[in-house]
PDB file of C-alpha atoms in Angstrom:
ATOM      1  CA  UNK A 261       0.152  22.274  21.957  1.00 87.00           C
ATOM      2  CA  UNK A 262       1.989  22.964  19.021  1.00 88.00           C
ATOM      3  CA  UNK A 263       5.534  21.964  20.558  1.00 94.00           C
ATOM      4  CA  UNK A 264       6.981  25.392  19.874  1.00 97.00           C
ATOM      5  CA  UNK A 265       8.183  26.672  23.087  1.00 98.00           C
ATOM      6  CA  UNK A 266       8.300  30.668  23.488  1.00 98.00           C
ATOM      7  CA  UNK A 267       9.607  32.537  26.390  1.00 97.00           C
ATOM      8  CA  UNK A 268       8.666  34.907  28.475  1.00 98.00           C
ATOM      9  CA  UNK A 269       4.960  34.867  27.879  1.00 97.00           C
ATOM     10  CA  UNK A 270       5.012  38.371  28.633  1.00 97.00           C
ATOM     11  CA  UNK A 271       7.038  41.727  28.770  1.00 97.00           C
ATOM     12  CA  UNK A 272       6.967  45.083  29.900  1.00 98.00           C
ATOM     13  CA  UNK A 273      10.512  47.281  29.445  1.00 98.00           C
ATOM     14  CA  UNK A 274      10.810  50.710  29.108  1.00 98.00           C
ATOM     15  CA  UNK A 275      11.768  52.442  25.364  1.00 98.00           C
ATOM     16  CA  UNK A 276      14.865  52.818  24.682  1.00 98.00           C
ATOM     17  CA  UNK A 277      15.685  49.501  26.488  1.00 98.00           C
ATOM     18  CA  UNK A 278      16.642  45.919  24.384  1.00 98.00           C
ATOM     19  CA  UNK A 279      14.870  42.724  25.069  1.00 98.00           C
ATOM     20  CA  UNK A 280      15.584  39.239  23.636  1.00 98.00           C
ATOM     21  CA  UNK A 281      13.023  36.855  22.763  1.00 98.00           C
ATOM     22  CA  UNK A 282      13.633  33.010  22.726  1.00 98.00           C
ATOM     23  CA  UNK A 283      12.076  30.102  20.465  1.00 98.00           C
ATOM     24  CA  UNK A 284      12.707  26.488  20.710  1.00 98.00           C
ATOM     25  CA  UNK A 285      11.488  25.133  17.766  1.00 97.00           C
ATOM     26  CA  UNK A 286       9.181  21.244  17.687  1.00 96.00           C
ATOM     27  CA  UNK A 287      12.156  18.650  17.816  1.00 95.00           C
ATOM     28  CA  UNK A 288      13.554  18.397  14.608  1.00 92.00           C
ATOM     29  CA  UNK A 289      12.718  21.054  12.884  1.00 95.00           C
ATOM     30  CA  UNK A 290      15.278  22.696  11.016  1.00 94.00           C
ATOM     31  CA  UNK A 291      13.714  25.981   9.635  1.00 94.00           C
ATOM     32  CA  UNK A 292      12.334  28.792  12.403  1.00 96.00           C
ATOM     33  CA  UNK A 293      10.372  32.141  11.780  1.00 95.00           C
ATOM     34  CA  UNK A 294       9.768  35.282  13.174  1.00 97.00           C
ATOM     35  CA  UNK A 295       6.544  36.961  13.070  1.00 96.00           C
ATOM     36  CA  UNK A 296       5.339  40.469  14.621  1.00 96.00           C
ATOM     37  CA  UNK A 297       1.508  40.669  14.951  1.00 96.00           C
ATOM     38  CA  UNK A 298       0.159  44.368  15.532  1.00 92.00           C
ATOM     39  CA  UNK A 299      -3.161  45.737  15.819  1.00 83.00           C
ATOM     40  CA  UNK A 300      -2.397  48.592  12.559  1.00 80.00           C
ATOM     41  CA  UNK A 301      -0.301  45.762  10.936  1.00 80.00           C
ATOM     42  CA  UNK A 302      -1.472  42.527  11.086  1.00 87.00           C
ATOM     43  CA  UNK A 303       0.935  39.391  11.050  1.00 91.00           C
ATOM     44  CA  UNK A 304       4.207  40.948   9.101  1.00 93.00           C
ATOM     45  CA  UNK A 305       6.860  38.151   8.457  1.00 93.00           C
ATOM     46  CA  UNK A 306      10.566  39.589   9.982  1.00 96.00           C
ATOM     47  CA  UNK A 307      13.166  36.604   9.212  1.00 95.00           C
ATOM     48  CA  UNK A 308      13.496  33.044   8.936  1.00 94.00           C
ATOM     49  CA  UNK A 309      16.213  30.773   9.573  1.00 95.00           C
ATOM     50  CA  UNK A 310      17.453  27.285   8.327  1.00 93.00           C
ATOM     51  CA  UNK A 311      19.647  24.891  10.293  1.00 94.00           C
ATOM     52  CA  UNK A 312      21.464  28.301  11.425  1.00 95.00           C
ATOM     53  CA  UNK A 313      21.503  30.378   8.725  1.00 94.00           C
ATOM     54  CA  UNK A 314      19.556  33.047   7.757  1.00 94.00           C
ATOM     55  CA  UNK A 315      17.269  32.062   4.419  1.00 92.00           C
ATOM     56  CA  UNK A 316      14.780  34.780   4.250  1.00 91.00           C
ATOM     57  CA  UNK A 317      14.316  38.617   5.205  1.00 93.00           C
ATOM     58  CA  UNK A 318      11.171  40.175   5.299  1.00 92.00           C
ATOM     59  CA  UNK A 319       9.697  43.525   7.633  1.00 85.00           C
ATOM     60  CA  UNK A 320      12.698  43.649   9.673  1.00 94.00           C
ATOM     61  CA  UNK A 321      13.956  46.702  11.087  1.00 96.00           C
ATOM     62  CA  UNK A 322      17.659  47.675  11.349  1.00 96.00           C
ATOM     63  CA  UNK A 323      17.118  47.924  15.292  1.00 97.00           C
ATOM     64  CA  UNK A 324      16.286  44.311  15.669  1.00 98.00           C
ATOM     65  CA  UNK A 325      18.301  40.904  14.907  1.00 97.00           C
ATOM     66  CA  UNK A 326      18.089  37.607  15.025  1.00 98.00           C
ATOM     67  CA  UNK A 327      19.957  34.144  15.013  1.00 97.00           C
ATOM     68  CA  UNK A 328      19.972  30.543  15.028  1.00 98.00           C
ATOM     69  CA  UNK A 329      22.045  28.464  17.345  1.00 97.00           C
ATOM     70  CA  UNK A 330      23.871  24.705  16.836  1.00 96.00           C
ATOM     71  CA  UNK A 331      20.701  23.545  19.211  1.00 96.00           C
ATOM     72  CA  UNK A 332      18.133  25.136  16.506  1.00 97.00           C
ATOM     73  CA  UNK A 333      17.022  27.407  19.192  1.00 97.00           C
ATOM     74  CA  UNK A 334      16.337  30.807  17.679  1.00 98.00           C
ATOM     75  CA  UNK A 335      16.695  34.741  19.686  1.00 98.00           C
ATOM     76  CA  UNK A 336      14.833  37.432  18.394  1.00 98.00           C
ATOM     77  CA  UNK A 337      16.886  41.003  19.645  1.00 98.00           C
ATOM     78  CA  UNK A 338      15.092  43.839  19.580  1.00 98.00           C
ATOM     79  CA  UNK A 339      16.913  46.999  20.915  1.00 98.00           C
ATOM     80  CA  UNK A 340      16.325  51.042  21.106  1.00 98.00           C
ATOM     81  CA  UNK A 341      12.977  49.583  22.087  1.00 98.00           C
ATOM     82  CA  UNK A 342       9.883  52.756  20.961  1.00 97.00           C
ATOM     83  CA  UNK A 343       6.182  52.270  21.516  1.00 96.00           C
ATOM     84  CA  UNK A 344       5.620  51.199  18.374  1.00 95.00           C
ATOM     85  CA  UNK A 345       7.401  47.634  18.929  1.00 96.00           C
ATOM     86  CA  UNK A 346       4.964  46.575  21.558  1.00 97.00           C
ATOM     87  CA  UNK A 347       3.326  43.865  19.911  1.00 97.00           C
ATOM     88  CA  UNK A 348       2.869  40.116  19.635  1.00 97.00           C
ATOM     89  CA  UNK A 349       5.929  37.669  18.869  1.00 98.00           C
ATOM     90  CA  UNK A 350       5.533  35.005  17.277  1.00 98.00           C
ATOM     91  CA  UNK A 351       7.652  32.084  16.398  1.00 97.00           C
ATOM     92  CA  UNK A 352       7.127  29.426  13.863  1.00 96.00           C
ATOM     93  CA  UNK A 353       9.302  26.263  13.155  1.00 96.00           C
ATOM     94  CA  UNK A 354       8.382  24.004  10.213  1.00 93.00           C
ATOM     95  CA  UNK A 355      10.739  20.482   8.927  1.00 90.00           C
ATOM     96  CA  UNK A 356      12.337  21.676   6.106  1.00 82.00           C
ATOM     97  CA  UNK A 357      11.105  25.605   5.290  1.00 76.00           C
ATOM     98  CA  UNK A 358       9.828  24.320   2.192  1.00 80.00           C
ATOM     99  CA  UNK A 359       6.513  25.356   0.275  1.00 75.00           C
ATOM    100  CA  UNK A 360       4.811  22.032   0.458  1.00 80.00           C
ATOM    101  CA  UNK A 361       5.120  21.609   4.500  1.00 84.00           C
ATOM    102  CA  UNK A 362       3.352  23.285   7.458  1.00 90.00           C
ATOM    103  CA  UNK A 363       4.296  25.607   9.693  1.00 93.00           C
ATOM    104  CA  UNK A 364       3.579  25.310  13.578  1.00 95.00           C
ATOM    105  CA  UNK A 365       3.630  28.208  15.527  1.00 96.00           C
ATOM    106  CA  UNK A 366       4.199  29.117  19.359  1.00 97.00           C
ATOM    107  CA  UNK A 367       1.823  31.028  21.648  1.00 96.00           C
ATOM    108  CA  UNK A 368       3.884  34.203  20.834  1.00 97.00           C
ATOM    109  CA  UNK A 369       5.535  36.892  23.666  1.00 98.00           C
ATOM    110  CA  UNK A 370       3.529  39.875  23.883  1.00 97.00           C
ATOM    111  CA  UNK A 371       5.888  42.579  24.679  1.00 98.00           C
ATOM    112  CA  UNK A 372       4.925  46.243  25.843  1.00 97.00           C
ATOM    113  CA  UNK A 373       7.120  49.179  25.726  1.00 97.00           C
ATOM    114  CA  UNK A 374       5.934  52.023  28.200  1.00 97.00           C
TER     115      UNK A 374
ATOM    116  CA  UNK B  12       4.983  38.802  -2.718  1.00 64.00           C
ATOM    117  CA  UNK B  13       2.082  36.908  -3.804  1.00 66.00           C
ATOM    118  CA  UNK B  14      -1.175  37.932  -3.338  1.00 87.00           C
ATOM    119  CA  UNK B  15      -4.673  36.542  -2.041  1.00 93.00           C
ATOM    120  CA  UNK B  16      -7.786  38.485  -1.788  1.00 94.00           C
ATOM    121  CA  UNK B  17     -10.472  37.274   1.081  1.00 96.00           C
ATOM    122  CA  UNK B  18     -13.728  38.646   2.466  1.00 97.00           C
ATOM    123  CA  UNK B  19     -13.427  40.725   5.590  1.00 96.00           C
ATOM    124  CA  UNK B  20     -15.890  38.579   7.153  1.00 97.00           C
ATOM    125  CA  UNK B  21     -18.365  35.690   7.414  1.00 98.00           C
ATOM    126  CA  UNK B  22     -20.900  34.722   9.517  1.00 97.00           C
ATOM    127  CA  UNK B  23     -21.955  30.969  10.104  1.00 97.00           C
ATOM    128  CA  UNK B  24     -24.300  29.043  12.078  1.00 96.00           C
ATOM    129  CA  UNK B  25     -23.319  26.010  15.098  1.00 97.00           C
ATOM    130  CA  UNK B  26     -23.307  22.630  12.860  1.00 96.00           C
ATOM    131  CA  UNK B  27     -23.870  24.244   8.993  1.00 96.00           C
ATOM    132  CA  UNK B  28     -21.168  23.955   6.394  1.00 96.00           C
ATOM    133  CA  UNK B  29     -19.276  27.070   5.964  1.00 97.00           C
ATOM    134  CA  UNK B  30     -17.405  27.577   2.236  1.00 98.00           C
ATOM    135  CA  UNK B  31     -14.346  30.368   2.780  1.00 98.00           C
ATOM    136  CA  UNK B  32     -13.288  31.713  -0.470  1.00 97.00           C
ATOM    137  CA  UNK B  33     -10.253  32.909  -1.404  1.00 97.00           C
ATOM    138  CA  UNK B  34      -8.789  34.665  -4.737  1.00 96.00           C
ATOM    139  CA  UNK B  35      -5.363  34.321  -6.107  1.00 94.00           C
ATOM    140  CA  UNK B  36      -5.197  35.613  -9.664  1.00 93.00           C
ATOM    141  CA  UNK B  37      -1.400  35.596  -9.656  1.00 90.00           C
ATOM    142  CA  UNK B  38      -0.805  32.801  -8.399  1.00 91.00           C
ATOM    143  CA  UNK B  39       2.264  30.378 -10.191  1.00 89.00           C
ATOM    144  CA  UNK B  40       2.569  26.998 -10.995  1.00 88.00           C
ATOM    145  CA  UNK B  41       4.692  25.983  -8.276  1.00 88.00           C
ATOM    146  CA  UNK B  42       2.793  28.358  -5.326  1.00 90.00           C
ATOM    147  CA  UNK B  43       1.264  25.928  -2.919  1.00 93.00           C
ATOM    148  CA  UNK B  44      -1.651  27.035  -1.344  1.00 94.00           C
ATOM    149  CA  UNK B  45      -1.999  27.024   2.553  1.00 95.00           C
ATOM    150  CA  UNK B  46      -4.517  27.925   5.101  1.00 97.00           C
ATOM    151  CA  UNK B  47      -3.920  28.827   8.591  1.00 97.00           C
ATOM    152  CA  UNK B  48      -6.026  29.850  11.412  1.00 97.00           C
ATOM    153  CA  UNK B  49      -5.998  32.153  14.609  1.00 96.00           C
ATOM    154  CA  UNK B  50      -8.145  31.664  17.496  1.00 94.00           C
ATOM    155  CA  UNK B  51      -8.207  34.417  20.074  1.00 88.00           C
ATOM    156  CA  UNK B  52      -5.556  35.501  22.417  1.00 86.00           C
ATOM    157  CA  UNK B  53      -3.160  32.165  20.277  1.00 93.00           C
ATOM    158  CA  UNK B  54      -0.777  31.803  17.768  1.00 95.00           C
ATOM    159  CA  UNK B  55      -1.676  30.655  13.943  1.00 96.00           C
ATOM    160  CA  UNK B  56      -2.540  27.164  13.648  1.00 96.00           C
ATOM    161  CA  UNK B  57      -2.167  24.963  10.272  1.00 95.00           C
ATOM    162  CA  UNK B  58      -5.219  23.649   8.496  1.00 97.00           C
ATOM    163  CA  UNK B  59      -4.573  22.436   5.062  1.00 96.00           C
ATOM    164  CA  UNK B  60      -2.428  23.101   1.863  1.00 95.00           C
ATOM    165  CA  UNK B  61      -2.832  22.154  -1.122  1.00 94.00           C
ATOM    166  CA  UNK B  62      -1.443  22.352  -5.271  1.00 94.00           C
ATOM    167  CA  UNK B  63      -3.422  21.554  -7.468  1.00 93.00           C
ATOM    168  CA  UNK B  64      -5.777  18.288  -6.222  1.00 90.00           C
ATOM    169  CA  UNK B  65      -8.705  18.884  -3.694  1.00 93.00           C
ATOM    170  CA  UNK B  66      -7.576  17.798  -0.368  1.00 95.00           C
ATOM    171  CA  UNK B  67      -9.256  16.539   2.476  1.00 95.00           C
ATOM    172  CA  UNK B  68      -7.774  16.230   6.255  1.00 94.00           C
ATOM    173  CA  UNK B  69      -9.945  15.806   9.807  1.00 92.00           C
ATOM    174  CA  UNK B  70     -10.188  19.525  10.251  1.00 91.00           C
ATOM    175  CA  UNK B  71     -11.254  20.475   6.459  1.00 96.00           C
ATOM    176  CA  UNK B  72     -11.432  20.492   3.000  1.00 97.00           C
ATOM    177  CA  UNK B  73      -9.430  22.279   0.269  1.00 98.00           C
ATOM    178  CA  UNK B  74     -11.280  22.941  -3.497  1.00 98.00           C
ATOM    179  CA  UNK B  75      -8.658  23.896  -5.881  1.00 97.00           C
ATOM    180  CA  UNK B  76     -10.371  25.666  -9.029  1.00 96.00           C
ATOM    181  CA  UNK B  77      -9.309  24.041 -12.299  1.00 95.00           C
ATOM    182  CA  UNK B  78      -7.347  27.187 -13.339  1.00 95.00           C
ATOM    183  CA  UNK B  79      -5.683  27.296  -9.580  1.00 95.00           C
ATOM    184  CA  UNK B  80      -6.747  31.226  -9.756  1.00 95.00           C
ATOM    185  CA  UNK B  81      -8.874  30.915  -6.708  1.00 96.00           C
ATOM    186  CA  UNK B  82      -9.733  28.336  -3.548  1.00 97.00           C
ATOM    187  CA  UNK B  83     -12.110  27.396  -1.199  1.00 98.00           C
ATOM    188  CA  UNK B  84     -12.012  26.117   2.374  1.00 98.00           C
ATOM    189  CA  UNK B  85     -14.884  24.110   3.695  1.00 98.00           C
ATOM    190  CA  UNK B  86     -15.558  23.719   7.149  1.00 97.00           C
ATOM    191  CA  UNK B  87     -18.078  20.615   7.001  1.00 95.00           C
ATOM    192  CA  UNK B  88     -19.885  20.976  10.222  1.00 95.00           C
ATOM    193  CA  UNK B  89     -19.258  24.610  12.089  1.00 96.00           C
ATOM    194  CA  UNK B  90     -18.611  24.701  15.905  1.00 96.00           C
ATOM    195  CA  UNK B  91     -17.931  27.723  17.908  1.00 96.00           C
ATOM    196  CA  UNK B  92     -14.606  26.459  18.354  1.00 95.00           C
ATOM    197  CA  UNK B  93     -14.257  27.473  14.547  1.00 96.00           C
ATOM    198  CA  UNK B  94     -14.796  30.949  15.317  1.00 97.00           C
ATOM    199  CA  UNK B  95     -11.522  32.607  14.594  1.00 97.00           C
ATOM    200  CA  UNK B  96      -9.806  34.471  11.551  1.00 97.00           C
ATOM    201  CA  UNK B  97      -8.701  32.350   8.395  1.00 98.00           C
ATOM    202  CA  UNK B  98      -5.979  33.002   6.093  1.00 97.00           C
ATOM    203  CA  UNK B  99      -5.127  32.559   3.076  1.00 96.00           C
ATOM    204  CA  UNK B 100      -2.213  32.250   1.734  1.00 93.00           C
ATOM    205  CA  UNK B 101       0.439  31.497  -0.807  1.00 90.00           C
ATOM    206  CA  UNK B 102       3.816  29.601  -0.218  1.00 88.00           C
ATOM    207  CA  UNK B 103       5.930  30.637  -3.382  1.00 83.00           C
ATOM    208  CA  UNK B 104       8.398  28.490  -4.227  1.00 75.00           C
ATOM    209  CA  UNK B 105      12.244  28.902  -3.466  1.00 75.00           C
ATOM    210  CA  UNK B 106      11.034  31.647  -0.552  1.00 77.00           C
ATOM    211  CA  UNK B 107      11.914  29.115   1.909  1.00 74.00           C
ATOM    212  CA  UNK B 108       8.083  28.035   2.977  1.00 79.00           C
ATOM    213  CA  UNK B 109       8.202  31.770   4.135  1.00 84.00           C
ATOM    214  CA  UNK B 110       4.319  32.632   4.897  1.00 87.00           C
ATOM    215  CA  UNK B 111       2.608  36.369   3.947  1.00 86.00           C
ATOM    216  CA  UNK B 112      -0.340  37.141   5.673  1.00 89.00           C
ATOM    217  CA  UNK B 113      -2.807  38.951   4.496  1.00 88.00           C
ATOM    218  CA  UNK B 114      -6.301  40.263   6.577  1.00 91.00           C
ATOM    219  CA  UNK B 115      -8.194  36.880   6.168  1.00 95.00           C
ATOM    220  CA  UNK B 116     -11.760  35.942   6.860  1.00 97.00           C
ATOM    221  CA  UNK B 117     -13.190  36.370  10.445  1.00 97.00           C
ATOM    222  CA  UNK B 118     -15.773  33.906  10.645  1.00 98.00           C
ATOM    223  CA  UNK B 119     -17.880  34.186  13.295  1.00 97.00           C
ATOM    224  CA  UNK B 120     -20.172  31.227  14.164  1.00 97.00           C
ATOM    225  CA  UNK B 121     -23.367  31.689  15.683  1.00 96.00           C
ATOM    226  CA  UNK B 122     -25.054  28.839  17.948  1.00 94.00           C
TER     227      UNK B 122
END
């Protein structure tokens, strides 16, 4: 067990719908990342956060958004769902979101869009 | 983003050492180098990182080449709990410890 906590485990929504996916991060951790792991695409880095602001942009696509709260919980929105989104979610959290530390990731949300 | 260059695959048998190689010709002098792993059906787990030193921690070793343009992971004793794709990658400095994934190693381990 990692102690990153994502929820649901699972999802199934319809396109066109929005979905939010939730992180708590290990306790303590300041810095949380969002991952999207497809089977064309691989893991593809979307956005990371530090003690509630945003620090780093990668993949991310206009449709979806993300933020940090006071708690260091972290949503992951993803609306005007298409069949191309369904993938895995994964979160990360790591100390400080520094080079020299290690990341520790959740079990990810595996959403579907039918 | 920085870049690392692995084999597609590997093959290893239950209780043999197993050397993954990696290549970063690009790499800088502040890039750390990390390596994660994914079993099935989970989420990326840590194994090591490393700078310039060889490092050593209960699940493996890192060997740093001299010139830092390449790195190996060594699994000392293979179990077929090790079966699972490796990455390697860089962490460049002042990116925030962000982590690019490339297509790693699948390393299959054979009994």
């Amino acid at each position: 067990d990692s102690g990153v906590t994502q929820t649901p485990k699972h999802l199934i929504t319809a396109t066109g719908q929005r979905v939010t996916l939730r992180c708590s991060p290990r306790s303590g951790d300041l810095s949380v990342y969002w991952y999207q792991q497809s089977l064309d695409q691989g893991l593809q880095f979307l956005i990371q956060y530090y003690n509630g602001e945003e620090r780093a942009k990668g993949n991310i696509l206009e449709r979806f958004s993300a933020q940090q709260f006071p708690d260091l919980h972290s949503e992951l929105n993803l609306s005007s769902l298409e069949l191309g989104d369904s993938a895995l979610y994964f979160c990360a959290s790591s100390p400080a979101g520094t080079v020299n530390t290690e990341a520790f990731f959740g079990q990810g949300t595996r959403l579907t869009v039918v | 983003d920085a870049k690392t260059t692995q084999p597609n695959s590997m093959e290893s048998n239950e209780e043999e050492p197993v050397h993954l190689p990696c290549n970063h010709s690009t790499i800088s002098g502040t890039d750390y180098i990390h390596w994660y792993r994914q079993l099935p059906s989970q989420g990326p787990e840590y194994v090591i990182h490393g700078l310039t030193s060889n490092v050593n921690n209960r699940m493996a070793s890192l060997a740093i080449a001299e010139d830092r343009k390449s790195s190996t992971l060594i699994l000392h004793r293979a179990t077929l709990r090790d079966a699972a794709v490796y990455y390697c990658i860089l962490s460049v400095y002042n990116q925030g410890g962000k982590l690019i994934f490339g297509q790693g190693t699948e390393l299959s381990v054979k009994p």
